[in-house]
Amino acid sequence: ARPLMGAAGAGSIAAVVNAAIGNRSRFNRMRGFFEGVGQGENAGVWREVPEEHAKFRKRYAAKVARDAKPIGETA
C-alpha cells in the first residue's frame, strides 16, 4: 500500500510513474508476446475460439433490459 495524500503521496506517485516509464521496453516485449491472442469476448489464450451462444446472449440482454426498468414501468 502506498500513501496517496500529502508529500508522501506525491513522492509515491512519482515513484510509480518513474518505474512504469523505466519499464517501457519490458512492456513493449510483453505486448509483442501477447499480440493477437484475441479481442473482446474471445480475448485470452484459447486452443479453439469459444463457441458463440446467440440465443443465450439475446435472452440475457432482454433480462438485463427488463431488470433495468424502474419498478412500476411497463413496456
PDB file of C-alpha atoms in Angstrom, residues 7-50:
ATOM      1  CA  ALA A   7       4.055  14.930   0.357  1.00  0.00           C
ATOM      2  CA  ALA A   8       4.422  11.182   0.841  1.00  0.00           C
ATOM      3  CA  GLY A   9       1.607  10.604  -1.656  1.00  0.00           C
ATOM      4  CA  ALA A  10       3.211  12.832  -4.289  1.00  0.00           C
ATOM      5  CA  GLY A  11       6.530  11.055  -3.859  1.00  0.00           C
ATOM      6  CA  SER A  12       4.844   7.689  -4.009  1.00  0.00           C
ATOM      7  CA  ILE A  13       3.005   8.514  -7.232  1.00  0.00           C
ATOM      8  CA  ALA A  14       6.199   9.870  -8.773  1.00  0.00           C
ATOM      9  CA  ALA A  15       7.966   6.597  -7.939  1.00  0.00           C
ATOM     10  CA  VAL A  16       5.206   4.562  -9.592  1.00  0.00           C
ATOM     11  CA  VAL A  17       5.231   6.724 -12.747  1.00  0.00           C
ATOM     12  CA  ASN A  18       9.023   6.628 -12.999  1.00  0.00           C
ATOM     13  CA  ALA A  19       9.045   2.851 -12.580  1.00  0.00           C
ATOM     14  CA  ALA A  20       6.443   2.497 -15.342  1.00  0.00           C
ATOM     15  CA  ILE A  21       8.438   4.740 -17.683  1.00  0.00           C
ATOM     16  CA  GLY A  22      11.604   2.818 -16.869  1.00  0.00           C
ATOM     17  CA  ASN A  23       9.929  -0.489 -17.801  1.00  0.00           C
ATOM     18  CA  ARG A  24       8.742   0.692 -21.227  1.00  0.00           C
ATOM     19  CA  SER A  25      10.943  -1.788 -23.121  1.00  0.00           C
ATOM     20  CA  ARG A  26       9.687  -4.653 -20.941  1.00  0.00           C
ATOM     21  CA  PHE A  27       6.092  -3.606 -21.594  1.00  0.00           C
ATOM     22  CA  ASN A  28       6.730  -3.483 -25.352  1.00  0.00           C
ATOM     23  CA  ARG A  29       8.185  -7.022 -25.278  1.00  0.00           C
ATOM     24  CA  MET A  30       5.131  -8.250 -23.358  1.00  0.00           C
ATOM     25  CA  ARG A  31       2.798  -6.518 -25.806  1.00  0.00           C
ATOM     26  CA  GLY A  32       4.586  -8.220 -28.712  1.00  0.00           C
ATOM     27  CA  PHE A  33       4.340 -11.609 -26.996  1.00  0.00           C
ATOM     28  CA  PHE A  34       0.604 -11.339 -26.316  1.00  0.00           C
ATOM     29  CA  GLU A  35      -0.368  -9.620 -29.563  1.00  0.00           C
ATOM     30  CA  GLY A  36      -3.047 -11.494 -31.463  1.00  0.00           C
ATOM     31  CA  VAL A  37      -4.342 -13.658 -28.607  1.00  0.00           C
ATOM     32  CA  GLY A  38      -7.870 -12.362 -29.024  1.00  0.00           C
ATOM     33  CA  GLN A  39     -10.038  -9.336 -28.617  1.00  0.00           C
ATOM     34  CA  GLY A  40     -13.303  -8.588 -26.883  1.00  0.00           C
ATOM     35  CA  GLU A  41     -15.101 -11.621 -25.535  1.00  0.00           C
ATOM     36  CA  ASN A  42     -12.664 -14.006 -27.191  1.00  0.00           C
ATOM     37  CA  ALA A  43      -9.664 -12.383 -25.518  1.00  0.00           C
ATOM     38  CA  GLY A  44      -7.262 -14.779 -23.909  1.00  0.00           C
ATOM     39  CA  VAL A  45      -5.335 -17.835 -24.861  1.00  0.00           C
ATOM     40  CA  TRP A  46      -7.637 -20.463 -26.341  1.00  0.00           C
ATOM     41  CA  ARG A  47      -6.863 -23.680 -28.158  1.00  0.00           C
ATOM     42  CA  GLU A  48     -10.085 -23.124 -30.076  1.00  0.00           C
ATOM     43  CA  VAL A  49     -12.165 -19.943 -30.361  1.00  0.00           C
ATOM     44  CA  PRO A  50     -15.045 -20.132 -27.852  1.00  0.00           C
TER      45      PRO A  50
END
